[in-house]
C-alpha cells in the first residue's frame, strides 16, 4: 500500500498554536503531512513567504513526518503535480465551515482526485487566528498563549517598529 500523504495548506501569516494543533493531529493520521504556505489573494501578507516557511520549519522540527513547502499557484495544481489526494483544513466554527465548504468544492472541481478533510479546532484553540495575533502584536500584547515560542522573536521584531497607542494624543 502507498504511504499516505496529505497537504495542510494555509497562509500561516504567522503560524499559530491553532495551526500547530492541526499539524500534530494530521501527523498522527497520515504518514507524511506537507504543510504548504500558499498564496491567498484575499489577504494582504505581513511576513514574506520565505519567513513563514522558516517559522513553520522551526516549529515543526520535532515532528518527524512533516515537510514544509511554499507554492505560488493553485492548490489544485500543486496536488495534481505531487499526487497528493487529501487536503486537511482546520475548522473553528460555522463561519469557517461555510467558506471551507465552498473552497473544498471548488478544489474538487479543479482536481476531482482531491478530497478535503475537516478537523474541528480543539476547544481551547478555537479562537486563535493569525489576524488576531497580528492585531494583538500591533498593540504589544502578550502572545505566548497564541503562537509557538519559536516564532515570538520574529513577531516582536516585525511589529516593534509599528506599535501604536491609540489613547496617546501627542
Ligand atoms: O490560511 P488561509 O488564508 O485560510 O488559507 C487559504 C489558502 C492559502 C489555502 C487558499 O487561499 C489557497 O488555496 N490559495 C492558493 C490558490 C488557490 O488554489 N485558490 C483557490 C481556492 S478555492
CSV table of N, CA and C in Angstrom, one decimal, residues 45-116:
chain,number,residue,atom,x,y,z
A,45,UNK,N,-0.4,40.1,2.8
A,45,UNK,CA,0.6,39.4,3.6
A,45,UNK,C,1.4,40.4,4.5
A,46,UNK,N,1.8,39.8,5.7
A,46,UNK,CA,2.6,40.6,6.6
A,46,UNK,C,4.0,40.0,6.6
A,47,UNK,N,4.2,38.7,6.8
A,47,UNK,CA,5.5,38.1,6.7
A,47,UNK,C,5.8,37.6,5.3
A,48,UNK,N,7.0,37.8,4.8
A,48,UNK,CA,7.4,37.2,3.5
A,48,UNK,C,7.2,35.7,3.5
A,49,UNK,N,6.9,35.1,2.4
A,49,UNK,CA,6.7,33.6,2.3
A,49,UNK,C,7.8,32.9,2.8
A,50,UNK,N,9.1,33.3,2.5
A,50,UNK,CA,10.3,32.5,3.0
A,50,UNK,C,10.4,32.5,4.5
A,51,UNK,N,10.0,33.6,5.1
A,51,UNK,CA,10.0,33.7,6.6
A,51,UNK,C,8.9,32.8,7.2
A,52,UNK,N,7.7,32.8,6.5
A,52,UNK,CA,6.7,31.9,7.0
A,52,UNK,C,7.1,30.4,7.0
A,53,UNK,N,7.8,30.1,5.9
A,53,UNK,CA,8.3,28.7,5.8
A,53,UNK,C,9.3,28.4,6.9
A,54,UNK,N,10.2,29.4,7.1
A,54,UNK,CA,11.2,29.2,8.1
A,54,UNK,C,10.6,29.1,9.5
A,55,UNK,N,9.6,29.9,9.8
A,55,UNK,CA,9.0,29.8,11.1
A,55,UNK,C,8.3,28.4,11.3
A,56,UNK,N,7.6,28.0,10.2
A,56,UNK,CA,7.0,26.6,10.3
A,56,UNK,C,8.0,25.5,10.5
A,57,UNK,N,9.1,25.6,9.8
A,57,UNK,CA,10.2,24.6,9.9
A,57,UNK,C,10.7,24.5,11.3
A,58,UNK,N,10.9,25.7,11.9
A,58,UNK,CA,11.4,25.7,13.3
A,58,UNK,C,10.4,25.0,14.2
A,59,UNK,N,9.1,25.4,14.0
A,59,UNK,CA,8.0,24.9,14.9
A,59,UNK,C,7.8,23.4,14.7
A,60,UNK,N,8.0,22.9,13.5
A,60,UNK,CA,7.7,21.5,13.2
A,60,UNK,C,8.9,20.6,13.3
A,61,UNK,N,10.0,21.2,13.7
A,61,UNK,CA,11.3,20.4,13.7
A,61,UNK,C,11.2,19.1,14.5
A,62,UNK,N,10.4,19.1,15.6
A,62,UNK,CA,10.2,17.9,16.4
A,62,UNK,C,9.2,16.9,15.9
A,63,UNK,N,8.6,17.2,14.8
A,63,UNK,CA,7.6,16.3,14.3
A,63,UNK,C,8.2,15.6,13.0
A,64,UNK,N,8.6,14.4,13.1
A,64,UNK,CA,9.4,13.8,12.0
A,64,UNK,C,8.7,13.7,10.7
A,65,UNK,N,7.4,13.5,10.7
A,65,UNK,CA,6.7,13.3,9.4
A,65,UNK,C,6.1,14.5,8.8
A,66,UNK,N,6.7,15.7,9.0
A,66,UNK,CA,6.2,16.9,8.5
A,66,UNK,C,7.2,17.6,7.6
A,67,UNK,N,6.7,18.0,6.4
A,67,UNK,CA,7.6,18.7,5.4
A,67,UNK,C,6.9,20.1,5.3
A,68,UNK,N,7.7,21.1,5.0
A,68,UNK,CA,7.1,22.5,4.8
A,68,UNK,C,7.6,23.0,3.4
A,69,UNK,N,6.6,23.5,2.7
A,69,UNK,CA,6.9,24.0,1.3
A,69,UNK,C,6.2,25.3,1.1
A,70,UNK,N,6.5,26.0,0.1
A,70,UNK,CA,5.7,27.1,-0.4
A,70,UNK,C,5.4,27.0,-1.8
A,71,UNK,N,4.2,27.5,-2.3
A,71,UNK,CA,3.8,27.3,-3.6
A,71,UNK,C,3.0,28.5,-4.0
A,72,UNK,N,3.3,29.1,-5.2
A,72,UNK,CA,2.6,30.3,-5.6
A,72,UNK,C,1.4,30.1,-6.5
A,73,UNK,N,1.1,28.9,-6.8
A,73,UNK,CA,0.0,28.6,-7.8
A,73,UNK,C,-1.3,28.1,-7.1
A,74,UNK,N,-2.1,27.5,-7.9
A,74,UNK,CA,-3.4,26.9,-7.4
A,74,UNK,C,-3.1,25.7,-6.5
A,75,UNK,N,-3.9,25.5,-5.5
A,75,UNK,CA,-3.8,24.3,-4.6
A,75,UNK,C,-4.1,23.1,-5.5
A,76,UNK,N,-5.1,23.2,-6.4
A,76,UNK,CA,-5.5,22.1,-7.2
A,76,UNK,C,-4.3,21.6,-8.1
A,77,UNK,N,-3.6,22.6,-8.6
A,77,UNK,CA,-2.4,22.3,-9.5
A,77,UNK,C,-1.3,21.7,-8.7
A,78,UNK,N,-1.1,22.2,-7.5
A,78,UNK,CA,0.0,21.6,-6.6
A,78,UNK,C,-0.3,20.1,-6.3
A,79,UNK,N,-1.6,19.8,-5.9
A,79,UNK,CA,-1.9,18.5,-5.5
A,79,UNK,C,-1.9,17.6,-6.8
A,80,UNK,N,-2.2,18.1,-7.9
A,80,UNK,CA,-2.1,17.3,-9.2
A,80,UNK,C,-0.7,17.0,-9.5
A,81,UNK,N,0.2,18.0,-9.3
A,81,UNK,CA,1.6,17.8,-9.6
A,81,UNK,C,2.3,16.8,-8.7
A,82,UNK,N,1.9,16.8,-7.4
A,82,UNK,CA,2.5,16.0,-6.4
A,82,UNK,C,1.8,14.7,-6.1
A,83,UNK,N,0.6,14.5,-6.7
A,83,UNK,CA,-0.2,13.3,-6.5
A,83,UNK,C,-0.8,13.2,-5.1
A,84,UNK,N,-0.8,14.3,-4.4
A,84,UNK,CA,-1.5,14.3,-3.1
A,84,UNK,C,-3.0,14.4,-3.3
A,85,UNK,N,-3.7,13.5,-2.6
A,85,UNK,CA,-5.2,13.4,-2.8
A,85,UNK,C,-6.0,13.9,-1.6
A,86,UNK,N,-5.4,14.3,-0.5
A,86,UNK,CA,-6.1,14.7,0.7
A,86,UNK,C,-5.6,16.1,1.1
A,87,UNK,N,-6.5,17.0,1.3
A,87,UNK,CA,-6.2,18.3,1.9
A,87,UNK,C,-6.9,18.3,3.3
A,88,UNK,N,-6.1,18.8,4.2
A,88,UNK,CA,-6.6,18.9,5.6
A,88,UNK,C,-6.8,20.4,5.9
A,89,UNK,N,-8.0,20.7,6.5
A,89,UNK,CA,-8.2,22.1,6.9
A,89,UNK,C,-8.8,22.1,8.3
A,90,UNK,N,-8.4,23.0,9.1
A,90,UNK,CA,-9.0,23.2,10.4
A,90,UNK,C,-10.2,24.1,10.4
A,91,UNK,N,-11.2,23.7,11.1
A,91,UNK,CA,-12.5,24.5,11.1
A,91,UNK,C,-12.8,24.9,12.6
A,92,UNK,N,-12.9,26.2,12.8
A,92,UNK,CA,-13.1,26.8,14.1
A,92,UNK,C,-14.6,26.9,14.5
A,93,UNK,N,-15.5,27.0,13.5
A,93,UNK,CA,-16.9,27.2,13.8
A,93,UNK,C,-17.7,27.2,12.5
A,94,UNK,N,-19.0,27.6,12.6
A,94,UNK,CA,-19.8,27.5,11.4
A,94,UNK,C,-19.4,28.5,10.3
A,95,UNK,N,-18.8,29.6,10.7
A,95,UNK,CA,-18.4,30.6,9.7
A,95,UNK,C,-17.3,30.0,8.8
A,96,UNK,N,-16.3,29.3,9.5
A,96,UNK,CA,-15.3,28.6,8.8
A,96,UNK,C,-15.8,27.5,7.9
A,97,UNK,N,-16.8,26.8,8.4
A,97,UNK,CA,-17.3,25.7,7.7
A,97,UNK,C,-18.0,26.1,6.4
A,98,UNK,N,-18.7,27.2,6.4
A,98,UNK,CA,-19.3,27.7,5.2
A,98,UNK,C,-18.3,28.0,4.1
A,99,UNK,N,-17.3,28.8,4.5
A,99,UNK,CA,-16.3,29.2,3.5
A,99,UNK,C,-15.4,28.0,3.1
A,100,UNK,N,-15.1,27.2,4.0
A,100,UNK,CA,-14.3,26.0,3.7
A,100,UNK,C,-15.0,25.0,2.8
A,101,UNK,N,-16.3,24.9,3.0
A,101,UNK,CA,-17.1,24.0,2.1
A,101,UNK,C,-17.0,24.5,0.6
A,102,UNK,N,-17.1,25.8,0.5
A,102,UNK,CA,-17.0,26.4,-0.9
A,102,UNK,C,-15.6,26.1,-1.5
A,103,UNK,N,-14.6,26.3,-0.7
A,103,UNK,CA,-13.2,26.1,-1.2
A,103,UNK,C,-13.0,24.6,-1.5
A,104,UNK,N,-13.5,23.7,-0.6
A,104,UNK,CA,-13.3,22.3,-0.9
A,104,UNK,C,-14.0,21.9,-2.2
A,105,UNK,N,-15.2,22.4,-2.4
A,105,UNK,CA,-16.0,22.0,-3.6
A,105,UNK,C,-15.2,22.5,-4.9
A,106,UNK,N,-14.7,23.8,-4.8
A,106,UNK,CA,-14.0,24.3,-6.0
A,106,UNK,C,-12.7,23.5,-6.2
A,107,UNK,N,-12.0,23.2,-5.2
A,107,UNK,CA,-10.8,22.4,-5.3
A,107,UNK,C,-11.1,21.0,-5.9
A,108,UNK,N,-12.2,20.5,-5.5
A,108,UNK,CA,-12.6,19.1,-6.0
A,108,UNK,C,-13.0,19.2,-7.5
A,109,UNK,N,-13.6,20.4,-7.9
A,109,UNK,CA,-14.0,20.5,-9.3
A,109,UNK,C,-12.7,20.7,-10.1
A,110,UNK,N,-11.7,21.4,-9.6
A,110,UNK,CA,-10.5,21.6,-10.3
A,110,UNK,C,-9.6,20.4,-10.4
A,111,UNK,N,-9.7,19.6,-9.3
A,111,UNK,CA,-8.9,18.3,-9.3
A,111,UNK,C,-9.8,17.3,-8.6
A,112,UNK,N,-10.6,16.5,-9.5
A,112,UNK,CA,-11.5,15.5,-9.0
A,112,UNK,C,-10.9,14.4,-8.1
A,113,UNK,N,-9.6,14.3,-8.2
A,113,UNK,CA,-8.9,13.3,-7.3
A,113,UNK,C,-8.8,13.7,-5.9
A,114,UNK,N,-9.1,15.0,-5.6
A,114,UNK,CA,-8.8,15.6,-4.4
A,114,UNK,C,-10.0,15.6,-3.4
A,115,UNK,N,-9.8,15.2,-2.2
A,115,UNK,CA,-10.8,15.3,-1.1
A,115,UNK,C,-10.3,16.2,0.0
A,116,UNK,N,-11.2,16.9,0.6
A,116,UNK,CA,-10.8,17.8,1.7
A,116,UNK,C,-11.4,17.2,3.0
